[in-house]
One Martini backbone bead per residue (centre of mass of N, CA, C, O) as a GRO file, in nm:
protein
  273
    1UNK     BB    1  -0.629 -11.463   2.043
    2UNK     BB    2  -0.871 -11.232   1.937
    3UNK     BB    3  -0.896 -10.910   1.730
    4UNK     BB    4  -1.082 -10.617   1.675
    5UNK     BB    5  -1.124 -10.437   1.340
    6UNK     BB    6  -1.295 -10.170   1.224
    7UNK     BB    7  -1.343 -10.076   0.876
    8UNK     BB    8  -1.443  -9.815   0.719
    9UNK     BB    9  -1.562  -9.700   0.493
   10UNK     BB   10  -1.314  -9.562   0.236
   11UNK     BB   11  -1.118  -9.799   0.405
   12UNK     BB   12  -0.815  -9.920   0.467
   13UNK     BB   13  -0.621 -10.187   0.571
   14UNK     BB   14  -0.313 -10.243   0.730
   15UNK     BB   15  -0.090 -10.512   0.845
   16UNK     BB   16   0.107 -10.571   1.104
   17UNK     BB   17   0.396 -10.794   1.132
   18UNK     BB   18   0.622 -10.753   1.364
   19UNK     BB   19   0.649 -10.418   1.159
   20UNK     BB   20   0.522 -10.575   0.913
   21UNK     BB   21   0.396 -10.613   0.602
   22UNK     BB   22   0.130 -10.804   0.496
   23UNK     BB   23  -0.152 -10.710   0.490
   24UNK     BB   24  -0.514 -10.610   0.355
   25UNK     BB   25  -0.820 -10.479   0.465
   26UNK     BB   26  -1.118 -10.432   0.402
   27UNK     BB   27  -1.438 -10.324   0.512
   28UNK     BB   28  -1.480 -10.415   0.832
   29UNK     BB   29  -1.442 -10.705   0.988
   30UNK     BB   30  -1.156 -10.785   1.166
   31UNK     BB   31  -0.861 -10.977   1.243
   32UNK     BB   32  -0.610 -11.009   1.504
   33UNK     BB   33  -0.295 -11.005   1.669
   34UNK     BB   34  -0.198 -10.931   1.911
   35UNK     BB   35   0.143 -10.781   1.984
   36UNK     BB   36   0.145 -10.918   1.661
   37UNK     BB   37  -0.041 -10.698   1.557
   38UNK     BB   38  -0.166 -10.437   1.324
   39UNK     BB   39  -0.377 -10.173   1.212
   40UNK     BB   40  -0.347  -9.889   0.960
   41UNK     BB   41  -0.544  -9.683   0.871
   42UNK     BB   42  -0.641  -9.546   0.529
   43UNK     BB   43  -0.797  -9.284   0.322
   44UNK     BB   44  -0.963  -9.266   0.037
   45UNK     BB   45  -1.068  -9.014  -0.003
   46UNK     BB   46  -1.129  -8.697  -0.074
   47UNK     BB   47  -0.879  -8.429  -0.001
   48UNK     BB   48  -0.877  -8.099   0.117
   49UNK     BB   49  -0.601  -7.863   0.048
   50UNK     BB   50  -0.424  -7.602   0.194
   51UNK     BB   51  -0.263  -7.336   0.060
   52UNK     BB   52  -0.059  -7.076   0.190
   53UNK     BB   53   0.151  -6.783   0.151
   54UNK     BB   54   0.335  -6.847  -0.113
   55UNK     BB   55   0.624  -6.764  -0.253
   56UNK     BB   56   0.713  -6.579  -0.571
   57UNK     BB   57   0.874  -6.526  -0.853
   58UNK     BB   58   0.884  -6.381  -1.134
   59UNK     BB   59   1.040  -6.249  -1.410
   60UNK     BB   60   1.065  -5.976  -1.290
   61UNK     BB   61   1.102  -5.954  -0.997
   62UNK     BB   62   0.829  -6.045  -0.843
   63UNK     BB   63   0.638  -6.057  -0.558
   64UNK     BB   64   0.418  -6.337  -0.521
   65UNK     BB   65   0.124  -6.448  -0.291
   66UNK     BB   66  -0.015  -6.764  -0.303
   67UNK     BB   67  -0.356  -6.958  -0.310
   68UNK     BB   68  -0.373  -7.322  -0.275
   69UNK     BB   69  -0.600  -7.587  -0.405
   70UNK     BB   70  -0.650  -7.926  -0.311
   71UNK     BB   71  -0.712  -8.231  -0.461
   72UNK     BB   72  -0.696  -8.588  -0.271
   73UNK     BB   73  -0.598  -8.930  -0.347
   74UNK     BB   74  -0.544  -9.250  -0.236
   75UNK     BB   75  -0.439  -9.556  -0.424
   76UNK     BB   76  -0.177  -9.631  -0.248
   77UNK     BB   77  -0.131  -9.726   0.037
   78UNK     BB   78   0.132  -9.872   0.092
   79UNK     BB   79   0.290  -9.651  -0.024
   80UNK     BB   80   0.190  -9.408   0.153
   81UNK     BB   81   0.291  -9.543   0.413
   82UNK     BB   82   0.599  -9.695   0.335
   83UNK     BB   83   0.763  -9.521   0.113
   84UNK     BB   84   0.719  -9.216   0.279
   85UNK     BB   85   0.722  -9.042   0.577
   86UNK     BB   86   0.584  -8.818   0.394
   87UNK     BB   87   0.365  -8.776   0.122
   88UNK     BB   88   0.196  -8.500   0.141
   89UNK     BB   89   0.463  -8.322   0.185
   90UNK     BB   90   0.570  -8.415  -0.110
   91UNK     BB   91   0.351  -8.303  -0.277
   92UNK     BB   92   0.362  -8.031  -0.176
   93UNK     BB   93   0.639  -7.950  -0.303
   94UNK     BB   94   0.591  -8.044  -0.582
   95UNK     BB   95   0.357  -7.813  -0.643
   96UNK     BB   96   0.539  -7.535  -0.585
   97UNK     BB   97   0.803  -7.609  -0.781
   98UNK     BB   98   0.580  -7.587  -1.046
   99UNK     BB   99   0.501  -7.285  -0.941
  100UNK     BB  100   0.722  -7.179  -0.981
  101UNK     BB  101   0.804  -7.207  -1.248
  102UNK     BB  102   0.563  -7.138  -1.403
  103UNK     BB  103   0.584  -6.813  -1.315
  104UNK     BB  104   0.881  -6.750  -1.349
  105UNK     BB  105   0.796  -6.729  -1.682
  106UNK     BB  106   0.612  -6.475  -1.581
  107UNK     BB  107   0.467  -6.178  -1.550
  108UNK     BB  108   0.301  -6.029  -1.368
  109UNK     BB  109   0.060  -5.944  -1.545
  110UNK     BB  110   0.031  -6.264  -1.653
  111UNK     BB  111  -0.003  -6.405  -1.408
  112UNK     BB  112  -0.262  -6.221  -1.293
  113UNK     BB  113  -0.450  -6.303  -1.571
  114UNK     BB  114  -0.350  -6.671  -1.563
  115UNK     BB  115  -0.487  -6.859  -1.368
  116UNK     BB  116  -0.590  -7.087  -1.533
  117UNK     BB  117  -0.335  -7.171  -1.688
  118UNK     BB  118  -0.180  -7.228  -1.450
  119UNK     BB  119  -0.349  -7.499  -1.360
  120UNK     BB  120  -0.316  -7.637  -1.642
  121UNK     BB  121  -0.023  -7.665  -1.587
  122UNK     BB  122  -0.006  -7.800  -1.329
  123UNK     BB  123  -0.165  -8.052  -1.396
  124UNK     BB  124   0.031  -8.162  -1.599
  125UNK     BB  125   0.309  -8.166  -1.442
  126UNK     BB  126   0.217  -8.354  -1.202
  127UNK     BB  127   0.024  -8.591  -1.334
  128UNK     BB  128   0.185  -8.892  -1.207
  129UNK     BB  129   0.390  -8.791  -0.952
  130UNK     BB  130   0.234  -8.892  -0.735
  131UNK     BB  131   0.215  -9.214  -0.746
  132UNK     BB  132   0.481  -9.273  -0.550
  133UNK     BB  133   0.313  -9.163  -0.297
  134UNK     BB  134   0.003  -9.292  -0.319
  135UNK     BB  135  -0.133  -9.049  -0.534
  136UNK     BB  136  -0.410  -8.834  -0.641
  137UNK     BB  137  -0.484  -8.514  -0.804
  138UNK     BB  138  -0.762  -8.401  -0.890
  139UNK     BB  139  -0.716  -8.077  -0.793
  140UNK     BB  140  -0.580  -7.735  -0.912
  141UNK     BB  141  -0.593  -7.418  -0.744
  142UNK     BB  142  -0.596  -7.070  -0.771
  143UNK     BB  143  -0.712  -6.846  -0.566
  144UNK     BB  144  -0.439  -6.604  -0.490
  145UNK     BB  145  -0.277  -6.309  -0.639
  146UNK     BB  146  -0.048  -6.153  -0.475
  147UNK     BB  147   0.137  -5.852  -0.431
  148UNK     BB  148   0.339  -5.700  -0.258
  149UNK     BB  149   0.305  -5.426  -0.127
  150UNK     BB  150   0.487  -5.234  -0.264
  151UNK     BB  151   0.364  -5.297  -0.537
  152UNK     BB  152   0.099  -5.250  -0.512
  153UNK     BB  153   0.167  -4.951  -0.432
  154UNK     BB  154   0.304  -4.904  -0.764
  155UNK     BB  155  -0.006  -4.987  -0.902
  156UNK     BB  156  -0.178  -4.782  -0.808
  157UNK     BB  157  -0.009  -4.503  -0.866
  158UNK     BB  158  -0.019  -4.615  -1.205
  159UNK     BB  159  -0.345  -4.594  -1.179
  160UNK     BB  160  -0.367  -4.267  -1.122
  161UNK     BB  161  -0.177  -4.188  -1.348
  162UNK     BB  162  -0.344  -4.272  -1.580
  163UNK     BB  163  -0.626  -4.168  -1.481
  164UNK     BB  164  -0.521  -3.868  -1.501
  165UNK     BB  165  -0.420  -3.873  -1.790
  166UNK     BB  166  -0.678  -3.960  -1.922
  167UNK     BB  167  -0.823  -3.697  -1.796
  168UNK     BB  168  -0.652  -3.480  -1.969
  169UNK     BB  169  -0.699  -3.586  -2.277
  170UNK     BB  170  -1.001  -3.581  -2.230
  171UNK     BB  171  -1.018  -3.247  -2.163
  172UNK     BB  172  -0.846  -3.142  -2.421
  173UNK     BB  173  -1.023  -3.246  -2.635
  174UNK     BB  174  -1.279  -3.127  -2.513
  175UNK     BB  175  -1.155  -2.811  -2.590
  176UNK     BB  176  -1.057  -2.834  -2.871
  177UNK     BB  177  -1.327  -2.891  -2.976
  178UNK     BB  178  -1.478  -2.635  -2.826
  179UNK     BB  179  -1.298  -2.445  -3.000
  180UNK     BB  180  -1.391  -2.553  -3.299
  181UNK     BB  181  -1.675  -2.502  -3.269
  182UNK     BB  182  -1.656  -2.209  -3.214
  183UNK     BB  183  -1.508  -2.110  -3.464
  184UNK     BB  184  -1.685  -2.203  -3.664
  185UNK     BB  185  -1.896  -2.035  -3.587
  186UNK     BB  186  -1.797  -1.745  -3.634
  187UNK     BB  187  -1.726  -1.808  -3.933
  188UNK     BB  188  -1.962  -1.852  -4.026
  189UNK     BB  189  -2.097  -1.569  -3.902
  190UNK     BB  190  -1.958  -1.410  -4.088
  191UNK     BB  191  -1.991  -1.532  -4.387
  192UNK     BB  192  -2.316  -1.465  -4.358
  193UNK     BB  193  -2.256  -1.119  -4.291
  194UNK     BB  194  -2.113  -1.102  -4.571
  195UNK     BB  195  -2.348  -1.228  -4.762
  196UNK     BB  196  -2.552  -1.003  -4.687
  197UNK     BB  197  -2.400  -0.752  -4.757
  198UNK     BB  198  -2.364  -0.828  -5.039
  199UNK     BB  199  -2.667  -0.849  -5.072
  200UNK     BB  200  -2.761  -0.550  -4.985
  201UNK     BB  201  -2.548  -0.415  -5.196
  202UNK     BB  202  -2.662  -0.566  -5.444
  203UNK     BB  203  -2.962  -0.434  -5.429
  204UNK     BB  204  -2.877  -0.111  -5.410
  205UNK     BB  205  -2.788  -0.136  -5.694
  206UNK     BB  206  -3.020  -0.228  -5.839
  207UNK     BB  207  -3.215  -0.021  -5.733
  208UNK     BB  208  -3.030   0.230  -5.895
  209UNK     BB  209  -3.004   0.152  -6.163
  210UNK     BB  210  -3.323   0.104  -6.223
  211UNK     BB  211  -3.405   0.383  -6.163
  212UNK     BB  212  -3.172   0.517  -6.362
  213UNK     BB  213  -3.327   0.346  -6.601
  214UNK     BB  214  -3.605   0.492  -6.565
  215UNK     BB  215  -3.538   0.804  -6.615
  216UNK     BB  216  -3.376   0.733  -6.897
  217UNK     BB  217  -3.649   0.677  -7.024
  218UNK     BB  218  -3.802   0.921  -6.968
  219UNK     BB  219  -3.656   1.097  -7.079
  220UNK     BB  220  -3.651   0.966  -7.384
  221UNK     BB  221  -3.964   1.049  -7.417
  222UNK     BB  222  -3.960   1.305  -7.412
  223UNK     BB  223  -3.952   1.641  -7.499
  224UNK     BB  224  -3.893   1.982  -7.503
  225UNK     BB  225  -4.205   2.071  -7.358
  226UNK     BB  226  -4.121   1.956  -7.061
  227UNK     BB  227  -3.842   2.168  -7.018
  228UNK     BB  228  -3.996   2.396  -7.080
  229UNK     BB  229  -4.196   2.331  -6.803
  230UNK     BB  230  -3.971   2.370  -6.571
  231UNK     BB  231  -3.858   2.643  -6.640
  232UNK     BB  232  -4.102   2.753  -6.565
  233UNK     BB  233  -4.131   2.694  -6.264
  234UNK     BB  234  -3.877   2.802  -6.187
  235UNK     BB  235  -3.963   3.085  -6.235
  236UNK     BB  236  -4.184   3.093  -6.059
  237UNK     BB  237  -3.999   3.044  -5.807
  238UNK     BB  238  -3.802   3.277  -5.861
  239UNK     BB  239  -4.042   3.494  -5.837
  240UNK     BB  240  -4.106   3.418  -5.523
  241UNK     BB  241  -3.805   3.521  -5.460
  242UNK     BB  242  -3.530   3.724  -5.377
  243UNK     BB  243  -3.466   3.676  -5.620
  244UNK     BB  244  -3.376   3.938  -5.936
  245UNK     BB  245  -3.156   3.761  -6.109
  246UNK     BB  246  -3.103   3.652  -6.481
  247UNK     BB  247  -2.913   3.474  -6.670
  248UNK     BB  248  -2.941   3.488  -7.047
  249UNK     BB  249  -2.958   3.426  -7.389
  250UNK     BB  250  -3.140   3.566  -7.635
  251UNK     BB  251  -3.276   3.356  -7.699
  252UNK     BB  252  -3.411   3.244  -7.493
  253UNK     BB  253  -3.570   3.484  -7.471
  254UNK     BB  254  -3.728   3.480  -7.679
  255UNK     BB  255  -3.857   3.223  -7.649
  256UNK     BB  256  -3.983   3.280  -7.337
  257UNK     BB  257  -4.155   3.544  -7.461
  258UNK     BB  258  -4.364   3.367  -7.646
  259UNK     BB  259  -4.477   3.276  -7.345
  260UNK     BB  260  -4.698   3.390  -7.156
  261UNK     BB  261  -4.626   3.262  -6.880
  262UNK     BB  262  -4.363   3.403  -6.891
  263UNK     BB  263  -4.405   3.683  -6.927
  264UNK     BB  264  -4.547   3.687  -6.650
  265UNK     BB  265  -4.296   3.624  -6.483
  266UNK     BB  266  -4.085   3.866  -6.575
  267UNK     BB  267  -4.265   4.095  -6.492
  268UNK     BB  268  -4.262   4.030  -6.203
  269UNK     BB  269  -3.994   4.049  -6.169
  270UNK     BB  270  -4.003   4.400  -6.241
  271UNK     BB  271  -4.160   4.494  -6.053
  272UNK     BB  272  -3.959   4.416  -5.802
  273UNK     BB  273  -3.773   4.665  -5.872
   0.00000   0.00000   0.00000
């Protein structure tokens, strides 16, 4: 009597006689003896497995809870079913130890920015050691590195203090700025307002100069007939004022006595007393 045993495409059976590994029998129809033996199926697929909330301790005595997935498939199913008690759980553990390590090595910041590295060096070490428990682990992923509550709220804490540092040095540098730019208007202004001072001061000189160069030219070009004639207004304008007493030296006298219109403003002046 024979019994029938279907094994589904990309898994492999095992056949066990009176609980001993016989041999084992590919996809399709199998046939086997009651009571006498069993098949074990196997999945040959690649299976993905999520690790949740491992914890790890960095360089630096940092606690880091990691989420790690991996893809494995079994290589060799003997193996898989009977060196090891549960190959799976071994393999597990394997990956935590590689990572425990690996992690170990960096720092927190160092091991936050590195996941990629942590991945490929992960994969490196894990490399053909899981083939012992007939595994093959085709990729591992950190999916994520987060830090402990306590950590994280220390680095909030640190990162909300560089930002108002950061927030005070640049407020500073642009009030410094800002009076920068004020003293230099200033002194700007300053500078221009003495500059025009100077040029106005500058330009009433040069046209004073130059009155008086022109008045020393006029006089240099007269003869004594122009004085003569100022020193005549001069008495005509004494002859109609309340003034009636001139004091000059006989010299004087005689010549002004000599033209008509002063002995007539003389006399004018005669006359009022």
């Amino acid at each position: 009597m024979f019994g029938l045993k279907t094994v589904h495409q990309n898994h492999v059976g095992l056949v066990e006689t009176l609980g001993k590994y016989s041999r084992e029998v590919s996809a399709g129809l199998n046939f086997y003896i009651p009571f006498f033996q069993r098949i074990q199926i196997v999945d040959l697929a690649m299976i993905p497995l999520s690790l949740q909330g491992y914890s790890v301790i960095t360089k630096d005595n940092a606690e880091v809870q990691t989420n790690v997935t991996l893809n494995y498939h079994v290589t060799d199913a003997r193996k898989f079913q009977y060196e090891n008690s549960n190959s799976v759980e071994s393999m597990i553990q394997l990956v935590r130890g590689h990572l425990r390590d690996i992690i170990g090595k960096l720092d927190l910041n160092e091991a936050l920015g590195s996941t990629s590295k942590i991945n490929a060096d992960l994969a490196t070490a894990i490399g053909d050691l899981t083939d012992t428990y007939g595994i093959k682990v085709d990729r591992v992923n950190i999916d994520e590195l987060k830090p402990s509550a306590s950590i994280t709220e220390s680095m909030e804490k640190q990162i909300r203090a560089d930002r108002e540092k950061t927030a005070a040095i640049a407020k500073a540098n642009g009030d410094a700025r800002s009076i920068e730019i004020e003293t230099k208007a200033k002194n700007e202004a300053t500078v221009s307002t003495a500059k025009a001072e100077a040029a106005a001061t500058i330009a009433r000189a040069d046209a004073k100069a130059y009155e008086i160069k022109k008045l020393n030219d006029t006089l240099a070009a007269v003869d004594n007939k122009y004085f003569t004639a100022q020193q005549i207004q001069a008495f005509a304008a004494l002859a109609d004022s309340s003034t009636n007493t001139v004091v000059m030296d006989k010299d004087s006298i005689g010549k002004y006595a000599d033209i008509p219109v002063t002995a007539k403003v003389m006399n004018q002046m005669v006359d009022k007393k």
